[in-house]
Amino acid sequence: MTLSARSLFEWFRPASAFSNAGPFERGIDAYERGRYLEALKLWKLASEAGVSEASFRIGKLYARGEGVIRSVPDTVIWYERAAQLGNADAQFQLGLILLHGDEAPLGQYRPETWRQSSAVRLGEKASNIHHLVFPHGTSVEPDINAAFRWISAAAERGKAEAQTVLGNLYSGGHGCEKDLQAARELYRTAADQKCAPAEFALGDVYYQGKGVPVDFEQAAIWYHKAAEQDHVRAQVALAFMNLKGTGMPEAPAEAARLFQGAARHDDPIALYNIGLLRLNGHGVAKDIDQAETALRKAARKDYLPAIQALAAFYSHGAGSEPDLREAAVWYEKAAERGDIQAQFFMGRFYATGTGVGPNIRQAAKWFERAAESGHATAAFNIAVLYLNGSGVERNVETAIKWFERASEGGISAAQVQLGRLYSAGNGVPRDHKLAGEWLSKAAVGGDPNAKTAYALFLLHQDGSTEQLEQVRSLLTEAAEAGHAPAAFQLGALRMGRFGGEAADAQAAVPWFTSAATAGHVEAQYTLALLYLDPNSTVSDAKAAVSWMTTAARAGHAGAQFQLAVMYCVGTGVAGDLAQGVSWYEAAAQQGHTVAQYNLAVMLGKGQGCEADPKKAAEWFQKAAEQGMAEAQLALGDALMSGLGIAQDRDTAVHWYQQAARQNNEGATRRLSAIGVTPVDS
């Protein structure tokens, strides 16, 4: 059997070292050798002999769970014995326990867990067992008066830490009348003993003007004394004074040094601030990696500003590419801790799939959380989701509630939505008066979109001359503010689309051009049609081609179809059937019925492309399914002949009947030719 280092030490310990010592000293020796139960027995003997330090040390055994089950109630019993004998350490520690109390922790093998579970199993019998096993209970209730009394006793015996805590009690009026002068005197007495917490407290007294005029110079002196003793809160406080130039010239380098000193103790505020300073190279060399490390350490301690900063760091990609996945992780942590802006960001992230998988339910959850905390844009977003039934069950009443909240937050788009809801009677009773009130309120706010919405609402009212003038005024204000939809509507107004004035292409073109130049696709298409019309006063084939091409490239199906026609017949451009086929196909892909039919015809005949009867039949069918009689007739012909599609007389008859119902003479003739009577309905 090998000897441990401890047993070797004991082997060579002089036998007489504690032979004449009393039980207290022998208890210390046993404790130092890790023989806690032996120390407990010896200290109990010493305690019975009136040695206060022995009682105090037994209390510490129970506080630490050394040789006994950890029990704060038992700690209190032994501390109180020592305190009553005048032991200042015991008085102070007892006061601290009674100041805050001690709630019994729960968990596996915890006494309180056993007590609660046995109470459920054994009922009334359990109380007797509990009293036997834990005669002093498993928790300690706070007792501010007793705490004040014991801490005062320790302070009177000159214990600096007790004097500091007692000063805190007087400063806050806890267990006593508030007395800032008494607090200051206690702090000063403890500070004279080089007690760092007292020096820090004095710094706070002068910084905040607690019972004295604010004196930043004195505050800095006392903070400095505490900081020199490595007092973390003092280092942080003094760092802020240096950083902001409070009571002294700004000294960012000194601030960085102090923050770094406190950060070595893993203080989250210090870690956060040294992280920011390193990130910006302010008072310290710029170092993105060290900044990130410091911010991460602070964030992992649940310090919300650090979590927010880290989210922004990854979102913006300071010194590197943005990492939106990592940003989302930290924004979600901030959101879970109640940060409203982070909740809004998470709603947007989940709605757009930024840094996370798209999840409209999660988006709705976070938008609603942010809206409940007063975020106006989030209120608007959740209102839209309730209105559309996206991520939540459709509920117009709830949507209106959130639109109203957003409106209160100054979101004019919410007022516009409310106006449109009441105007259309979408999920609510139609109410033109209320609709007008909401739209008018939005327009008064100056938002161009709101002015346009209100103008369009007025256009559908009585149409009086006075109202028409108001419409023109609203649209002109919005258009001159660069709002393309307003410029487009002004052009439409000049073309007499809403009545009230004769069509005037010359007057309409500048407004359509303004909207079209701003990227308004419908304006581009409308302008192209005006230029394309040979009877128009502004007819211009070249301009027509230019604007039609712009709208077609922007994905406007009507423009794509019209451009195909222009290439096929050579209007404004050299005839080019291949270009025609290409643009017909673009429009057909978007569901343009006539484009589908024309494309099928060209594919069937091989015009501008190689003949492809199969594809021709497919496009005829798409147009036929949208109800186009000519396509239904052509599809019937293909099915009868088996050209590009499997021959099928019954299905052909079906499509002939569909076309005949639309009075298509060709379909009627074909049905007669095969001996089938057309069905009227």
JSON list of C-alpha atoms in Angstrom, two decimals, residues 186-268:
[
{"chain": "A", "resi": 186, "resn": "LEU", "atom": "CA", "xyz": [-19.37, 54.37, 8.08]},
{"chain": "A", "resi": 187, "resn": "TYR", "atom": "CA", "xyz": [-17.86, 54.22, 4.59]},
{"chain": "A", "resi": 188, "resn": "ARG", "atom": "CA", "xyz": [-15.11, 56.62, 5.65]},
{"chain": "A", "resi": 189, "resn": "THR", "atom": "CA", "xyz": [-14.32, 54.58, 8.79]},
{"chain": "A", "resi": 190, "resn": "ALA", "atom": "CA", "xyz": [-14.04, 51.40, 6.69]},
{"chain": "A", "resi": 191, "resn": "ALA", "atom": "CA", "xyz": [-12.08, 53.18, 3.96]},
{"chain": "A", "resi": 192, "resn": "ASP", "atom": "CA", "xyz": [-9.53, 54.26, 6.55]},
{"chain": "A", "resi": 193, "resn": "GLN", "atom": "CA", "xyz": [-8.86, 50.53, 6.96]},
{"chain": "A", "resi": 194, "resn": "LYS", "atom": "CA", "xyz": [-8.16, 50.27, 3.19]},
{"chain": "A", "resi": 195, "resn": "CYS", "atom": "CA", "xyz": [-11.47, 48.46, 2.58]},
{"chain": "A", "resi": 196, "resn": "ALA", "atom": "CA", "xyz": [-11.94, 48.57, -1.19]},
{"chain": "A", "resi": 197, "resn": "PRO", "atom": "CA", "xyz": [-15.77, 48.20, -1.18]},
{"chain": "A", "resi": 198, "resn": "ALA", "atom": "CA", "xyz": [-15.96, 51.17, 1.21]},
{"chain": "A", "resi": 199, "resn": "GLU", "atom": "CA", "xyz": [-13.66, 53.24, -1.00]},
{"chain": "A", "resi": 200, "resn": "PHE", "atom": "CA", "xyz": [-15.87, 52.38, -3.97]},
{"chain": "A", "resi": 201, "resn": "ALA", "atom": "CA", "xyz": [-18.98, 53.31, -1.98]},
{"chain": "A", "resi": 202, "resn": "LEU", "atom": "CA", "xyz": [-17.44, 56.68, -1.14]},
{"chain": "A", "resi": 203, "resn": "GLY", "atom": "CA", "xyz": [-16.76, 57.19, -4.83]},
{"chain": "A", "resi": 204, "resn": "ASP", "atom": "CA", "xyz": [-20.45, 56.60, -5.47]},
{"chain": "A", "resi": 205, "resn": "VAL", "atom": "CA", "xyz": [-21.40, 59.03, -2.69]},
{"chain": "A", "resi": 206, "resn": "TYR", "atom": "CA", "xyz": [-19.54, 61.87, -4.40]},
{"chain": "A", "resi": 207, "resn": "TYR", "atom": "CA", "xyz": [-20.38, 60.79, -7.97]},
{"chain": "A", "resi": 208, "resn": "GLN", "atom": "CA", "xyz": [-24.12, 60.66, -7.30]},
{"chain": "A", "resi": 209, "resn": "GLY", "atom": "CA", "xyz": [-24.24, 63.40, -4.68]},
{"chain": "A", "resi": 210, "resn": "LYS", "atom": "CA", "xyz": [-25.66, 61.22, -1.91]},
{"chain": "A", "resi": 211, "resn": "GLY", "atom": "CA", "xyz": [-26.06, 63.70, 0.94]},
{"chain": "A", "resi": 212, "resn": "VAL", "atom": "CA", "xyz": [-23.23, 65.85, -0.43]},
{"chain": "A", "resi": 213, "resn": "PRO", "atom": "CA", "xyz": [-22.80, 68.06, -3.50]},
{"chain": "A", "resi": 214, "resn": "VAL", "atom": "CA", "xyz": [-21.76, 66.12, -6.60]},
{"chain": "A", "resi": 215, "resn": "ASP", "atom": "CA", "xyz": [-17.96, 66.14, -6.73]},
{"chain": "A", "resi": 216, "resn": "PHE", "atom": "CA", "xyz": [-16.47, 64.20, -9.61]},
{"chain": "A", "resi": 217, "resn": "GLU", "atom": "CA", "xyz": [-12.89, 64.88, -8.50]},
{"chain": "A", "resi": 218, "resn": "GLN", "atom": "CA", "xyz": [-13.52, 63.33, -5.07]},
{"chain": "A", "resi": 219, "resn": "ALA", "atom": "CA", "xyz": [-15.41, 60.47, -6.75]},
{"chain": "A", "resi": 220, "resn": "ALA", "atom": "CA", "xyz": [-12.42, 59.78, -8.98]},
{"chain": "A", "resi": 221, "resn": "ILE", "atom": "CA", "xyz": [-10.03, 59.81, -6.00]},
{"chain": "A", "resi": 222, "resn": "TRP", "atom": "CA", "xyz": [-12.02, 57.18, -4.11]},
{"chain": "A", "resi": 223, "resn": "TYR", "atom": "CA", "xyz": [-12.70, 55.08, -7.21]},
{"chain": "A", "resi": 224, "resn": "HIS", "atom": "CA", "xyz": [-8.98, 55.17, -7.90]},
{"chain": "A", "resi": 225, "resn": "LYS", "atom": "CA", "xyz": [-8.12, 53.96, -4.38]},
{"chain": "A", "resi": 226, "resn": "ALA", "atom": "CA", "xyz": [-10.52, 51.01, -4.75]},
{"chain": "A", "resi": 227, "resn": "ALA", "atom": "CA", "xyz": [-9.40, 50.28, -8.30]},
{"chain": "A", "resi": 228, "resn": "GLU", "atom": "CA", "xyz": [-5.78, 50.04, -7.14]},
{"chain": "A", "resi": 229, "resn": "GLN", "atom": "CA", "xyz": [-6.95, 47.18, -4.91]},
{"chain": "A", "resi": 230, "resn": "ASP", "atom": "CA", "xyz": [-8.44, 45.47, -7.98]},
{"chain": "A", "resi": 231, "resn": "HIS", "atom": "CA", "xyz": [-12.02, 46.32, -7.07]},
{"chain": "A", "resi": 232, "resn": "VAL", "atom": "CA", "xyz": [-13.83, 45.51, -10.32]},
{"chain": "A", "resi": 233, "resn": "ARG", "atom": "CA", "xyz": [-16.78, 47.89, -10.01]},
{"chain": "A", "resi": 234, "resn": "ALA", "atom": "CA", "xyz": [-14.40, 50.73, -9.13]},
{"chain": "A", "resi": 235, "resn": "GLN", "atom": "CA", "xyz": [-12.26, 49.97, -12.17]},
{"chain": "A", "resi": 236, "resn": "VAL", "atom": "CA", "xyz": [-15.35, 50.05, -14.39]},
{"chain": "A", "resi": 237, "resn": "ALA", "atom": "CA", "xyz": [-16.67, 53.28, -12.82]},
{"chain": "A", "resi": 238, "resn": "LEU", "atom": "CA", "xyz": [-13.30, 55.02, -13.17]},
{"chain": "A", "resi": 239, "resn": "ALA", "atom": "CA", "xyz": [-12.96, 53.72, -16.73]},
{"chain": "A", "resi": 240, "resn": "PHE", "atom": "CA", "xyz": [-16.26, 55.38, -17.68]},
{"chain": "A", "resi": 241, "resn": "MET", "atom": "CA", "xyz": [-15.15, 58.66, -16.11]},
{"chain": "A", "resi": 242, "resn": "ASN", "atom": "CA", "xyz": [-11.94, 58.56, -18.16]},
{"chain": "A", "resi": 243, "resn": "LEU", "atom": "CA", "xyz": [-13.80, 57.56, -21.32]},
{"chain": "A", "resi": 244, "resn": "LYS", "atom": "CA", "xyz": [-16.41, 60.31, -21.05]},
{"chain": "A", "resi": 245, "resn": "GLY", "atom": "CA", "xyz": [-14.17, 62.97, -19.52]},
{"chain": "A", "resi": 246, "resn": "THR", "atom": "CA", "xyz": [-16.32, 63.24, -16.39]},
{"chain": "A", "resi": 247, "resn": "GLY", "atom": "CA", "xyz": [-14.51, 65.50, -13.92]},
{"chain": "A", "resi": 248, "resn": "MET", "atom": "CA", "xyz": [-11.27, 65.01, -15.83]},
{"chain": "A", "resi": 249, "resn": "PRO", "atom": "CA", "xyz": [-9.92, 65.25, -19.40]},
{"chain": "A", "resi": 250, "resn": "GLU", "atom": "CA", "xyz": [-11.00, 62.41, -21.68]},
{"chain": "A", "resi": 251, "resn": "ALA", "atom": "CA", "xyz": [-8.45, 59.60, -21.49]},
{"chain": "A", "resi": 252, "resn": "PRO", "atom": "CA", "xyz": [-9.56, 56.67, -23.67]},
{"chain": "A", "resi": 253, "resn": "ALA", "atom": "CA", "xyz": [-6.24, 54.85, -23.22]},
{"chain": "A", "resi": 254, "resn": "GLU", "atom": "CA", "xyz": [-6.61, 54.90, -19.42]},
{"chain": "A", "resi": 255, "resn": "ALA", "atom": "CA", "xyz": [-10.25, 53.84, -19.79]},
{"chain": "A", "resi": 256, "resn": "ALA", "atom": "CA", "xyz": [-9.15, 50.89, -21.92]},
{"chain": "A", "resi": 257, "resn": "ARG", "atom": "CA", "xyz": [-6.53, 49.91, -19.34]},
{"chain": "A", "resi": 258, "resn": "LEU", "atom": "CA", "xyz": [-9.08, 49.95, -16.55]},
{"chain": "A", "resi": 259, "resn": "PHE", "atom": "CA", "xyz": [-11.71, 48.07, -18.55]},
{"chain": "A", "resi": 260, "resn": "GLN", "atom": "CA", "xyz": [-9.09, 45.47, -19.44]},
{"chain": "A", "resi": 261, "resn": "GLY", "atom": "CA", "xyz": [-8.17, 45.08, -15.76]},
{"chain": "A", "resi": 262, "resn": "ALA", "atom": "CA", "xyz": [-11.80, 44.48, -14.79]},
{"chain": "A", "resi": 263, "resn": "ALA", "atom": "CA", "xyz": [-12.30, 42.21, -17.80]},
{"chain": "A", "resi": 264, "resn": "ARG", "atom": "CA", "xyz": [-9.64, 39.85, -16.39]},
{"chain": "A", "resi": 265, "resn": "HIS", "atom": "CA", "xyz": [-12.20, 39.10, -13.68]},
{"chain": "A", "resi": 266, "resn": "ASP", "atom": "CA", "xyz": [-14.77, 38.30, -16.41]},
{"chain": "A", "resi": 267, "resn": "ASP", "atom": "CA", "xyz": [-16.90, 41.30, -15.51]},
{"chain": "A", "resi": 268, "resn": "PRO", "atom": "CA", "xyz": [-19.48, 41.48, -18.33]}
]
